[in-house]
mmCIF file of C-alpha atoms in Angstrom:
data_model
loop_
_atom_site.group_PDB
_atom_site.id
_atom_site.type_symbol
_atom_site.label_atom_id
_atom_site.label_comp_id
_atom_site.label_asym_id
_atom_site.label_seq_id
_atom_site.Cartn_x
_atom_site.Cartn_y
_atom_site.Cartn_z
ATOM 1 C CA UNK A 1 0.000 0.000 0.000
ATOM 2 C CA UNK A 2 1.265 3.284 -1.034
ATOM 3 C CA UNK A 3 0.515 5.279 1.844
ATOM 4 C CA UNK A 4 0.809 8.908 0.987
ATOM 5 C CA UNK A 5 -1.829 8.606 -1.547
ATOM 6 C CA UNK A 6 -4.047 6.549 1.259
ATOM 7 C CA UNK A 7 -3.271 9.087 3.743
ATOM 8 C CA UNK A 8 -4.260 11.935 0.896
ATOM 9 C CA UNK A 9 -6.924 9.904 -0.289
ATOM 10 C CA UNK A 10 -8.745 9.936 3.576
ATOM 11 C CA UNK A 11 -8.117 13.223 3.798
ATOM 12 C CA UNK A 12 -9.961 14.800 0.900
ATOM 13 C CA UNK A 13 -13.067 11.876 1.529
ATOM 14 C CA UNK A 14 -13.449 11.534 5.165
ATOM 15 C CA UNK A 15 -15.001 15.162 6.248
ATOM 16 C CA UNK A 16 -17.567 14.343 3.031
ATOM 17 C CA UNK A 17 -18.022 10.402 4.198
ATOM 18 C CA UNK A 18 -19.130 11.871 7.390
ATOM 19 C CA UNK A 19 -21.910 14.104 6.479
ATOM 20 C CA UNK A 20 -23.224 11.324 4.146
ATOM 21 C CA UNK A 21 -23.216 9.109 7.004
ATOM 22 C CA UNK A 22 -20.966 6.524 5.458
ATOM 23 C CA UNK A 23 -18.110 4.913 6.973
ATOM 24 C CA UNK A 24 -14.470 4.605 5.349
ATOM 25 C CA UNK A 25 -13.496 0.759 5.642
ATOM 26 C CA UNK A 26 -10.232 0.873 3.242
ATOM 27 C CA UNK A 27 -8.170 2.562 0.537
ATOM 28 C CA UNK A 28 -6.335 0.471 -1.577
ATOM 29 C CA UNK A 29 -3.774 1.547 -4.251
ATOM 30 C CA UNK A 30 -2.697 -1.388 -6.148
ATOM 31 C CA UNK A 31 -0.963 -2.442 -9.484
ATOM 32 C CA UNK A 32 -2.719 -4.873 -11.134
ATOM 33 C CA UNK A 33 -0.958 -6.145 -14.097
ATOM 34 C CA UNK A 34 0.021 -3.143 -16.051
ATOM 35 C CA UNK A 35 -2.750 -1.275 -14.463
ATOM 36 C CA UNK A 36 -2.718 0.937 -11.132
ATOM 37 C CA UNK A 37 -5.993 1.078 -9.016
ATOM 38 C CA UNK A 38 -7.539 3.427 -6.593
ATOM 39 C CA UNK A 39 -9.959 1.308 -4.636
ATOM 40 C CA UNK A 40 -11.971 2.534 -1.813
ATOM 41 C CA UNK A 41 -14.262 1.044 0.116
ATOM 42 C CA UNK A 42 -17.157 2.435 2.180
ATOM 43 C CA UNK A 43 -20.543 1.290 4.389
ATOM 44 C CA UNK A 44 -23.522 2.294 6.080
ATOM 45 C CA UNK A 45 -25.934 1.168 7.926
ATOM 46 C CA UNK A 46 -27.967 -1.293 6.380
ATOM 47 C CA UNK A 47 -25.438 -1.225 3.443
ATOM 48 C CA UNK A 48 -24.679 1.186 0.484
ATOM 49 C CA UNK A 49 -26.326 0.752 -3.074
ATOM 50 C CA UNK A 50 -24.717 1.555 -6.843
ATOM 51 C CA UNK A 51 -26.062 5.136 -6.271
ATOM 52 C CA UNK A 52 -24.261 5.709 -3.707
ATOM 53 C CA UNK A 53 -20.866 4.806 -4.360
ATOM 54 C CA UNK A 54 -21.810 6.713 -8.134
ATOM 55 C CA UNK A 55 -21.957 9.484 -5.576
ATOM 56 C CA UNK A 56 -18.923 9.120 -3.541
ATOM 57 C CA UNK A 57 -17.454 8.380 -6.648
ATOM 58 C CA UNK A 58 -17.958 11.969 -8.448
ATOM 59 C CA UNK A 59 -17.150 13.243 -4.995
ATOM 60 C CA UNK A 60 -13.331 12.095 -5.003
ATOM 61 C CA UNK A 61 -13.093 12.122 -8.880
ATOM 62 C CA UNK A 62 -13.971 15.778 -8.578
ATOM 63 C CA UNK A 63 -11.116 15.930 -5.535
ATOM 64 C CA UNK A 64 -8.434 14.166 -6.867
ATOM 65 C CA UNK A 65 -8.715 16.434 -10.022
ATOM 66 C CA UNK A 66 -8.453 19.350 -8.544
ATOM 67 C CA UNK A 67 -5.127 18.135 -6.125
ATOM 68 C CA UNK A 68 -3.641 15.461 -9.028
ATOM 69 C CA UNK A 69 -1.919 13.887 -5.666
ATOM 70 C CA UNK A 70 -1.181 11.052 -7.982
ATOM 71 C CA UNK A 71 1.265 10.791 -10.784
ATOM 72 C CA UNK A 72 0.067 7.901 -12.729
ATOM 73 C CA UNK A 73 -2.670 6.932 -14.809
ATOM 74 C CA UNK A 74 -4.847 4.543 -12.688
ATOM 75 C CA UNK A 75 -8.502 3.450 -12.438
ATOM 76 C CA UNK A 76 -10.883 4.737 -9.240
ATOM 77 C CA UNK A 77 -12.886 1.931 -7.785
ATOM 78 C CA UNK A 78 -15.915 2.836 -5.176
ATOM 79 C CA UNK A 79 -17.310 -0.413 -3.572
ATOM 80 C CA UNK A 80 -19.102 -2.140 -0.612
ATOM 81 C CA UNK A 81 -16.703 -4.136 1.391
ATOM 82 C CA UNK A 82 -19.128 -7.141 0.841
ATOM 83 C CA UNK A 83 -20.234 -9.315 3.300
ATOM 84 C CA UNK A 84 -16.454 -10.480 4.447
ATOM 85 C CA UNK A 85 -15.863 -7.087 4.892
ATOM 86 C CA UNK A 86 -12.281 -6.636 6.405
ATOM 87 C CA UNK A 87 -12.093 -5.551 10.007
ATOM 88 C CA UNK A 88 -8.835 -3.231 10.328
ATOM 89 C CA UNK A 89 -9.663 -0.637 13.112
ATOM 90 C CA UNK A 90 -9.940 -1.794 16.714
ATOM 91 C CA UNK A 91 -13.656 -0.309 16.374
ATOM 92 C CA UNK A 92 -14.368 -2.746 13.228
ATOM 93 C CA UNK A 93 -13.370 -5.652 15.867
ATOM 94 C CA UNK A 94 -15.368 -4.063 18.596
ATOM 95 C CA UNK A 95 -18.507 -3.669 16.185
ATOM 96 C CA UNK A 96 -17.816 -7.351 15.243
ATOM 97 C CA UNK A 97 -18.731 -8.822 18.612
ATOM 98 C CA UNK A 98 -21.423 -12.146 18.570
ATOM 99 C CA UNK A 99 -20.562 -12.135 14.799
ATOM 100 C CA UNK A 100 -18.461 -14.669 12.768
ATOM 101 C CA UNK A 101 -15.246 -14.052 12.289
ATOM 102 C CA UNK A 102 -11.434 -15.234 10.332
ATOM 103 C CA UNK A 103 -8.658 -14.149 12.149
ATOM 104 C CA UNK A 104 -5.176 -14.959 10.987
ATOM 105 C CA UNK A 105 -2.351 -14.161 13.288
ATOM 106 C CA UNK A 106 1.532 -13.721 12.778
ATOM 107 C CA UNK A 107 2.595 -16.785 14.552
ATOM 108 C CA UNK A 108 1.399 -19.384 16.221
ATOM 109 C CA UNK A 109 -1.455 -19.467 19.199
ATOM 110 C CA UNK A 110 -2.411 -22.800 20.633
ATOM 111 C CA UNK A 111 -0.867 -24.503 17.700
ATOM 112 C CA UNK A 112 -2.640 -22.367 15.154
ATOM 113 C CA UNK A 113 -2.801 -19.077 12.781
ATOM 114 C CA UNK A 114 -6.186 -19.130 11.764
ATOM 115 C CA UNK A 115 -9.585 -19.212 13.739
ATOM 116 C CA UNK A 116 -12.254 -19.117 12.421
ATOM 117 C CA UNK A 117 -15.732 -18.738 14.560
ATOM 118 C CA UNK A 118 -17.818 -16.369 16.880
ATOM 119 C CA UNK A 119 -15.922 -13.685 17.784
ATOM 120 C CA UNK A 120 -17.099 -13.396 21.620
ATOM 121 C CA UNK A 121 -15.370 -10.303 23.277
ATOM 122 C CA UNK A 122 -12.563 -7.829 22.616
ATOM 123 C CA UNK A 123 -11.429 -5.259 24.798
ATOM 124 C CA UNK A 124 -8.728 -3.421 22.974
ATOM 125 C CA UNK A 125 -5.995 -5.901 23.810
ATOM 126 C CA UNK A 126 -7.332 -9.487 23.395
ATOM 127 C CA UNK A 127 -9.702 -10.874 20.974
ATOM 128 C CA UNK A 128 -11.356 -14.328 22.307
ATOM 129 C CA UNK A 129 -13.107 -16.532 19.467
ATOM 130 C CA UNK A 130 -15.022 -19.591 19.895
ATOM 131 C CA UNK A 131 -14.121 -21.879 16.970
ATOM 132 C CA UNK A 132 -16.401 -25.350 16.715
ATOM 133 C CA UNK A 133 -13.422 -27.344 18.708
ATOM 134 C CA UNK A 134 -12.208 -24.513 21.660
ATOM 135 C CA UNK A 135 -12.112 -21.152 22.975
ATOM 136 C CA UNK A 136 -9.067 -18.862 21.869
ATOM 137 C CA UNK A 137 -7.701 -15.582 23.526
ATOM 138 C CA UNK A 138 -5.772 -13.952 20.815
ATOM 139 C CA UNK A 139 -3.649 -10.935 21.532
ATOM 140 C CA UNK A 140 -4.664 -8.121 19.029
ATOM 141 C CA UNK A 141 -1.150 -7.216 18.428
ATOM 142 C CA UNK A 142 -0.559 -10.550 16.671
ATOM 143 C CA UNK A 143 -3.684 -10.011 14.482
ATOM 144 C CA UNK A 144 -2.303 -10.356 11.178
ATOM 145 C CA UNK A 145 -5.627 -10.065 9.550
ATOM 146 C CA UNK A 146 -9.447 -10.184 10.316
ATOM 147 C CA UNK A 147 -12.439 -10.226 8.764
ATOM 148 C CA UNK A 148 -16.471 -11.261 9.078
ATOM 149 C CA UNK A 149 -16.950 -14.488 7.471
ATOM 150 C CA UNK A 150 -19.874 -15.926 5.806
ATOM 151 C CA UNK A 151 -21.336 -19.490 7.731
ATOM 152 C CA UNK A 152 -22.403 -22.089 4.904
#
């Protein structure tokens, strides 16, 4: 992740994101191939529809026009996290509570890197999640990655 262009990226969006009442999950600035993309991803309450991210979408096209804070030719995505959305801030995690959750961790805890279950408290410091064979207390800062997951 390139992270001047995130950091200028939330910058021009967030103040607007607010007053919409949408909620910035992730910026991603990525080079796909031969191709650079700007993706951003937002939510709401109850979800966000095609008009809105055609919304937020004009918004930051409009924004990054005026600032050109990038140098190369690249292709702005606006999207819905979908329904694994990513949980990077210790408020996603906190907001994830009695939900289902994949956690993957940077080493080892009791003999494993992934967990995948209900995600039954977090205070800041600890996640615990309830997987179908045990109960694991997982210290946030080895959280390499979490996100909801879907239960088939």
């Amino acid at each position: 992740m390139n992270s001047p262009i995130k950091s200028v990226v939330e910058d021009m969006l967030l103040d607007y994101l607010n007053e919409q009442g949408f909620e910035l999950v992730d910026i991603e600035y990525v080079k796909e191939g031969s191709n650079w993309f700007l993706r951003v991803f937002v939510d709401k309450e109850g979800g966000i529809d095609i008009d809105d991210c055609g919304r937020i979408s004009e918004f930051l096209s409009s924004k990054l026009d005026e600032n050109d804070p990038i140098p190369t030719a690249y292709f702005l995505e606006v999207s819905s996290p979908g329904a694994e959305r990513p949980l990077k801030k210790p408020e996603d995690i906190k907001k994830a509570v009695g939900k289902h959750v994949f956690v993957t961790t940077y080493e080892p805890i009791d003999d494993s890197k992934e967990f995948e279950g209900e995600l039954l408290s977090f205070d800041g410091e600890e996640l615990v999640v309830q997987t179908p064979k045990k109960r694991s207390a997982i210290p946030y800062s080895k959280v390499a990655s979490a996100r909801l997951a879907i239960v088939f």
